[in-house]
Coordinates of C-alpha atoms in Angstrom, one line a residue:
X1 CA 113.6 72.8 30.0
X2 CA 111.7 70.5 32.2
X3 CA 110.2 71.7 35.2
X4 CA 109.0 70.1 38.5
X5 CA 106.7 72.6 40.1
X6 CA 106.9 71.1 44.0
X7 CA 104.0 73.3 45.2
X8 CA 100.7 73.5 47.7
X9 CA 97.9 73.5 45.2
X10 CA 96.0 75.6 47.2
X11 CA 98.6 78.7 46.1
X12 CA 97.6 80.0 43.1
X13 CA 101.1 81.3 42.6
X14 CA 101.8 77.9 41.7
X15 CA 99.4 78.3 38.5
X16 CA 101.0 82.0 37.7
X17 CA 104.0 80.1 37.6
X18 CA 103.3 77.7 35.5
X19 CA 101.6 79.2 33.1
X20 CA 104.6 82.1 33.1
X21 CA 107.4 79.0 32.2
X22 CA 104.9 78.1 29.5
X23 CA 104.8 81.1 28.3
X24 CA 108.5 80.9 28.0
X25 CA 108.2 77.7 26.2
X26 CA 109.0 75.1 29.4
X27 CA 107.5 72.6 30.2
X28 CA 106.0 72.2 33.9
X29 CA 105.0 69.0 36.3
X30 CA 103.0 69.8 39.3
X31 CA 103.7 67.8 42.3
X32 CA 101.5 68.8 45.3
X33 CA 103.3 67.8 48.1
X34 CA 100.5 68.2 50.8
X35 CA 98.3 66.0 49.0
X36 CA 98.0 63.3 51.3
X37 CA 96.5 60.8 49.0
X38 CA 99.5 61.0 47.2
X39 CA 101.8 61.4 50.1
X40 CA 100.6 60.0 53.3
X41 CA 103.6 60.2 54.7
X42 CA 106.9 63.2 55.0
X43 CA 109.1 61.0 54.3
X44 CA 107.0 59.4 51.4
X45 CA 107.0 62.9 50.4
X46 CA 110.8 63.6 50.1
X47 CA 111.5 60.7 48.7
X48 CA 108.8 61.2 46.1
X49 CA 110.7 64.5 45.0
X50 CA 114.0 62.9 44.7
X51 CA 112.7 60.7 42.4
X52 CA 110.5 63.2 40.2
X53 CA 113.7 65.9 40.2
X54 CA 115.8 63.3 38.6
X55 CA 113.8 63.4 35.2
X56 CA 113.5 66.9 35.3
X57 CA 116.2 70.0 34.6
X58 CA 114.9 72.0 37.1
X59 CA 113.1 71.9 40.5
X60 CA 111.4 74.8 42.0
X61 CA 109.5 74.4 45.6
X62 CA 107.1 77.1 46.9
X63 CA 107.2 77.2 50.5
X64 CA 108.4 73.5 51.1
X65 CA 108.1 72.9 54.6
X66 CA 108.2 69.5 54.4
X67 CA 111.0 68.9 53.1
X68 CA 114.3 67.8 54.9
X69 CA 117.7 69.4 54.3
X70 CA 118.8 66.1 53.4
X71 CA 116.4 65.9 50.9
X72 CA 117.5 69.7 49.5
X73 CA 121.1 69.1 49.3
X74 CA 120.5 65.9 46.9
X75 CA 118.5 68.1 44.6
X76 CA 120.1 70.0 41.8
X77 CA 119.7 72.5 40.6
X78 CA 117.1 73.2 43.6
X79 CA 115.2 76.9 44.1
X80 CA 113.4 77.2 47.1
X81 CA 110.9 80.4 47.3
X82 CA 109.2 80.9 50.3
X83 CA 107.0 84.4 50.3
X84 CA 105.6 83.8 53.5
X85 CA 106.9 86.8 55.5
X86 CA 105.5 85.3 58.8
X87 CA 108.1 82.3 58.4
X88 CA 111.2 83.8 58.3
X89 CA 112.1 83.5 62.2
X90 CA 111.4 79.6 62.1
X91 CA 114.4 78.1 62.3
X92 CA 113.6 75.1 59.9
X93 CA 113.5 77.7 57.0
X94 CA 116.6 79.2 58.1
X95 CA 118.1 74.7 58.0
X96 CA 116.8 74.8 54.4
X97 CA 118.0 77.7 53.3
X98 CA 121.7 76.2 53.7
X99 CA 121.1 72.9 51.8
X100 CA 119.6 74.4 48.4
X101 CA 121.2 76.2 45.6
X102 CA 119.0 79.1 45.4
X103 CA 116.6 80.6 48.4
X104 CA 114.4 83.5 47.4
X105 CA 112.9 85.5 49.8
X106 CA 110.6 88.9 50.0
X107 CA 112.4 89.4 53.3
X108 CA 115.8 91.4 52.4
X109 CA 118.3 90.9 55.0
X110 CA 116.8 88.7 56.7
X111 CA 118.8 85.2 55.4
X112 CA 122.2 85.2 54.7
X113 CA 124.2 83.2 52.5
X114 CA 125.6 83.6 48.6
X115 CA 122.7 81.5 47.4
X116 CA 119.9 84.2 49.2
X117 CA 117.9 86.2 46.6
X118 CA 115.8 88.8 46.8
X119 CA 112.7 88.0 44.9
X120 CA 108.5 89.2 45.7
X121 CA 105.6 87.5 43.9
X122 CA 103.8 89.4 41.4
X123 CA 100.9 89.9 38.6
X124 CA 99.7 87.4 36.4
X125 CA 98.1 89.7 33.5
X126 CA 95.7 86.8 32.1
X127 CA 93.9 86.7 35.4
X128 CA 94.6 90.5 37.1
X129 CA 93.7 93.0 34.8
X130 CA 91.3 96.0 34.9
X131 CA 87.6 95.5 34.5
X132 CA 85.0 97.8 33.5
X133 CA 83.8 100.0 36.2
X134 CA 80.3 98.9 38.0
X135 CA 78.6 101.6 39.8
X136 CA 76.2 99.1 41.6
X137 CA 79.6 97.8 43.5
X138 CA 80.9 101.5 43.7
X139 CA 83.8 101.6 46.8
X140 CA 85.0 104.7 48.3
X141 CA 87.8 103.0 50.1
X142 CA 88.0 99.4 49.8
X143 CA 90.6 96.8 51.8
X144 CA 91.2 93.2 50.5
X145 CA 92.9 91.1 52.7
X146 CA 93.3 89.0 56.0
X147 CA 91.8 91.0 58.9
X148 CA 91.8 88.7 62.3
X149 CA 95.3 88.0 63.9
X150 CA 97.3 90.5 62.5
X151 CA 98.5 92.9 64.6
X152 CA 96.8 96.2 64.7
X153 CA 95.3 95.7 61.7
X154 CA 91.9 95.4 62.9
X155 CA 92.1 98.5 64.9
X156 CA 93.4 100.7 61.9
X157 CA 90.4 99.7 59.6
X158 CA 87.7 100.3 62.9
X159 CA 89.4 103.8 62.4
X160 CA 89.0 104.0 58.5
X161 CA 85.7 102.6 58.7
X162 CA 84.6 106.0 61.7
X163 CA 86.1 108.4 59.5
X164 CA 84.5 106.7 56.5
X165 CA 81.4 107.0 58.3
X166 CA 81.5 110.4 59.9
X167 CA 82.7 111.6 55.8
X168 CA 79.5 110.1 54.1
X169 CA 82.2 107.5 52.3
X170 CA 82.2 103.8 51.7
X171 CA 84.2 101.6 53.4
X172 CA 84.0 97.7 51.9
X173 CA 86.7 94.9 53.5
X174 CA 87.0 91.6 51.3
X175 CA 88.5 88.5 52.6
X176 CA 89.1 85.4 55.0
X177 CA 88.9 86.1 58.7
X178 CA 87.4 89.2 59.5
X179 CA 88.6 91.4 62.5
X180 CA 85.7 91.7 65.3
X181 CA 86.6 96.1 65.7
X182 CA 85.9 96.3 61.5
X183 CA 83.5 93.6 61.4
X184 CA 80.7 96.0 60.7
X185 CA 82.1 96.7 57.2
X186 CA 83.6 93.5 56.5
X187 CA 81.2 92.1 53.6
X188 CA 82.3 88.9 52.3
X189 CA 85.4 86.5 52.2
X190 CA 86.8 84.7 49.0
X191 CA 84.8 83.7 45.9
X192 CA 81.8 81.4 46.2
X193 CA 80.8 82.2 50.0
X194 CA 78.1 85.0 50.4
X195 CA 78.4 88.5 50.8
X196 CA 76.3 90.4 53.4
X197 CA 74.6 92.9 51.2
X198 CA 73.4 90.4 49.1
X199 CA 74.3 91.6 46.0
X200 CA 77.0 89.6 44.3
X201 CA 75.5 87.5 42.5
X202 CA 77.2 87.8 39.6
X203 CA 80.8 88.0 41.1
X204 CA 79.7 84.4 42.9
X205 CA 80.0 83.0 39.5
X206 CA 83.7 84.2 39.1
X207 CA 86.6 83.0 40.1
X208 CA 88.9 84.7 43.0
X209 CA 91.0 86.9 40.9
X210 CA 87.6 88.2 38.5
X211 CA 86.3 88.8 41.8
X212 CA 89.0 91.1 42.7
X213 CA 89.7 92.3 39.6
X214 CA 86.2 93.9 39.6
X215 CA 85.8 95.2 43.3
X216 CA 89.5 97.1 42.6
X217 CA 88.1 98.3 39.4
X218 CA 84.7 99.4 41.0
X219 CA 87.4 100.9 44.2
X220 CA 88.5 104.8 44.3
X221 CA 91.0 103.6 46.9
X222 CA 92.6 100.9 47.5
X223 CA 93.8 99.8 51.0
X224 CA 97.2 97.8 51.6
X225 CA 98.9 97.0 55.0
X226 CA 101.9 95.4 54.9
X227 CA 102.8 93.1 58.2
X228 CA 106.3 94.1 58.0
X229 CA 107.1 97.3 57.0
X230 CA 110.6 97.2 58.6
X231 CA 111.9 94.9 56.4
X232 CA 113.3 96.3 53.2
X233 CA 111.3 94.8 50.2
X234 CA 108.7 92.9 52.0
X235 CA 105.4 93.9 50.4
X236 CA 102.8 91.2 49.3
X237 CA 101.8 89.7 46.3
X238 CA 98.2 92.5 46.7
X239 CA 100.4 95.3 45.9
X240 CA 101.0 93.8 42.0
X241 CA 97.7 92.3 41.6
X242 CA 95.6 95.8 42.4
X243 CA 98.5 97.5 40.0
X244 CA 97.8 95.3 37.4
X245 CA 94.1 95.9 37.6
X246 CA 94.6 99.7 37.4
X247 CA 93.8 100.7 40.9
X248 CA 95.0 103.1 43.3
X249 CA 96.7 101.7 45.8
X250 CA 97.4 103.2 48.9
X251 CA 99.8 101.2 50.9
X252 CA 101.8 101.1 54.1
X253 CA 105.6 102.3 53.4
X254 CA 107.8 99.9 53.3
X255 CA 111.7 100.2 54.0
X256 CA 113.5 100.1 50.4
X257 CA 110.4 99.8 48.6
X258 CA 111.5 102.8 46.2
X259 CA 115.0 101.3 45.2
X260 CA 113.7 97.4 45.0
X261 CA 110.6 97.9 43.5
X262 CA 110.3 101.2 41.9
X263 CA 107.4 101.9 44.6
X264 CA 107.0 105.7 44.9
X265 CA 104.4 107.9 46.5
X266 CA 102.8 110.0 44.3
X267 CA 104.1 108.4 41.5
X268 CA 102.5 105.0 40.6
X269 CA 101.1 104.7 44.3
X270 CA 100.6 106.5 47.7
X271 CA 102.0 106.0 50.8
X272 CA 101.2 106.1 54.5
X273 CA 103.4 105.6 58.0
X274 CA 101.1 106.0 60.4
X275 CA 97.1 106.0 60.7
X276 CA 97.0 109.7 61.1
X277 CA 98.7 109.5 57.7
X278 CA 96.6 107.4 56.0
X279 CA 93.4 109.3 56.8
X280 CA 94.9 112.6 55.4
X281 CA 95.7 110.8 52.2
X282 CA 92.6 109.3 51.6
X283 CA 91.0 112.6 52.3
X284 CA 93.2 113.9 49.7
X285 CA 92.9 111.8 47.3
X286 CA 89.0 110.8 47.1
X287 CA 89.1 114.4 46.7
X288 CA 91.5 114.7 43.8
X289 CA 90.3 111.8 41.2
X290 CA 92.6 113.3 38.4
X291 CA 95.6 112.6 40.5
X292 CA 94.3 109.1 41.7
X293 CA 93.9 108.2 37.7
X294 CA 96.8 109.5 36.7
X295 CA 98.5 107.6 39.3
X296 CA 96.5 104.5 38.9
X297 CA 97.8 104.2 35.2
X298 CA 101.4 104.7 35.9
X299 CA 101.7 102.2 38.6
X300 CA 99.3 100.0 35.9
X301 CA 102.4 100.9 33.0
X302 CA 104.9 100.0 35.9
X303 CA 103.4 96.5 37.1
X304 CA 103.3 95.8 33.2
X305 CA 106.8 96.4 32.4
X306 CA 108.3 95.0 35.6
X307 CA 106.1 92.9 38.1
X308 CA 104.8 89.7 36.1
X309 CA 105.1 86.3 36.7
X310 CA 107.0 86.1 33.2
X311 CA 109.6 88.9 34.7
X312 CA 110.5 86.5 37.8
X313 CA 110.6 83.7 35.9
X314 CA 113.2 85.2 33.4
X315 CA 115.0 86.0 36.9
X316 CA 114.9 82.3 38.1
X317 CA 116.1 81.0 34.8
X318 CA 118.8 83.4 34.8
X319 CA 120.2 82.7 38.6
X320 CA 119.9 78.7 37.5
X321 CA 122.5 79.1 34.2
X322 CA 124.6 81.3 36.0

């Protein structure tokens, strides 16, 4: 099957993605639709996708906001999959959502329609995958992620990095736009841009996923906070990627997370509903490393049988011939 891979080339799920239909034996065309070399205009854009789709046998947009539902409804068969949790009040996506033949979405419940799917991104096992443990980059409690403009997010980590502090542990934060409250433990943002202790040398070489392959390897705990823990299913790519690397990940509940995703505290991860919560469990479990391993491997064996690029791929291939 041919595919045309509409996508932001700045998403590295575009690349998962690819390399998962390839893996499959499909062929995949990349067409970067916010290149403005390319297309200078939106309505260059769309009509530039109209006339790739119709030499391919499927077309598959990430995100797409550029696109018209004009454009969508002359596109077949068309899957739209927009992960971006933030978006799904706009009331473009909601336009879009009518005109394609498939919409997937992290956000369960939110859209409604026959042609809705649930669907999260996941773990590309070339690229996320354990690395050997470094003791010069050893973590106590580690968060990677956006910290500035996301609601009580910067707050919560001021109060892991104080009980870090008063507890003789080490708190690292990794990632683009530090919060001012956590700033003081914030050490670096993506690949390639310096960290403040001056000692990543060698992970300046890497790429972004080596990078974080080796900080969650090097982590006893990992940190996740998902924005939107009241809507069923709607956990973030991070979740998969710190799986597939073997860490422990420690992440904010979220609704239905047990029955979509096979999620379970205590079982292949730990969970927390409130700050209080999350202190007590990383007390807990910086104190109990047989339980964090043991864990850490399960949710590893989990991610590996369930939540790869390959599994959603299958998925998308299999909504398409139906």
């Amino acid at each position: 099957m041919k595919i045309l891979l509409a996508a932001p080339q700045d998403s590295h799920s575009n690349l998962y993605l690819e390399r998962a239909f390839k893996q499959l034996n499909h062929s995949v065309t990349q067409f970067d639709y916010r290149n403005t070399n390319l297309n200078p205009t939106v309505a260059l854009t769309n009509d530039h996708l109209k006339e790739l789709s119709q030499v391919h046998d499927l077309t598959l947009i990430l995100k797409g906001e550029v696109f018209t539902p004009e454009t969508l409804r002359s596109v077949h068969p068309c899957v739209l999959f927009n992960f971006d949790l933030w978006y799904s009040q706009e009331n473009w996506l909601h336009e879009q959502v009518k005109a394609v033949d498939h919409f997937l979405t992290p956000s369960k419940g939110v859209f409604q329609g026959d042609n809705v799917h649930y669907m999260v991104e996941a773990a590309d096992l070339e690229l996320h995958r354990p690395m050997p443990y470094d003791k010069e980059y050893a973590i106590d409690v580690c968060f990677i992620g956006t910290v500035a403009d996301i609601p009580g997010r910067d707050e919560w980590l001021e109060r892991v990095g104080k009980w870090c502090d008063d507890n003789k542990k080490v708190l690292k934060i990794f990632g683009s736009f530090p919060g001012k409250k956590s700033d003081k433990w914030h050490q670096g943002r993506r690949a390639g841009e310096p960290l403040k202790d001056g000692r990543a040398d060698n992970l300046l070489a890497m790429n972004e996923d080596a990078m974080h392959n080796i900080i969650v390897s090097s982590s006893k705990v990992i940190l996740d906070r998902q924005r939107n823990p009241e809507i069923e299913g709607a956990v973030s790519a991070r979740v998969f990627r710190v799986l597939a690397a073997k860490g422990f990940l420690l992440m904010r509940h979220c609704e239905g997370q047990e029955d979509l995703l096979g999620l379970k505290n205590g079982v292949n991860c730990a969970t927390y509903r409130d700050d209080e919560e999350c202190l007590a469990q990383i007390s807990y479990y910086l104190s109990m490393p047989h339980k964090r391993m043991e864990i850490a491997e399960r949710g590893y064996a989990d991610c590996l049988s369930k939540h790869t690029w390959k599994h959603r791929v299958e998925s998308i291939l299999t909504l398409v011939k139906k």
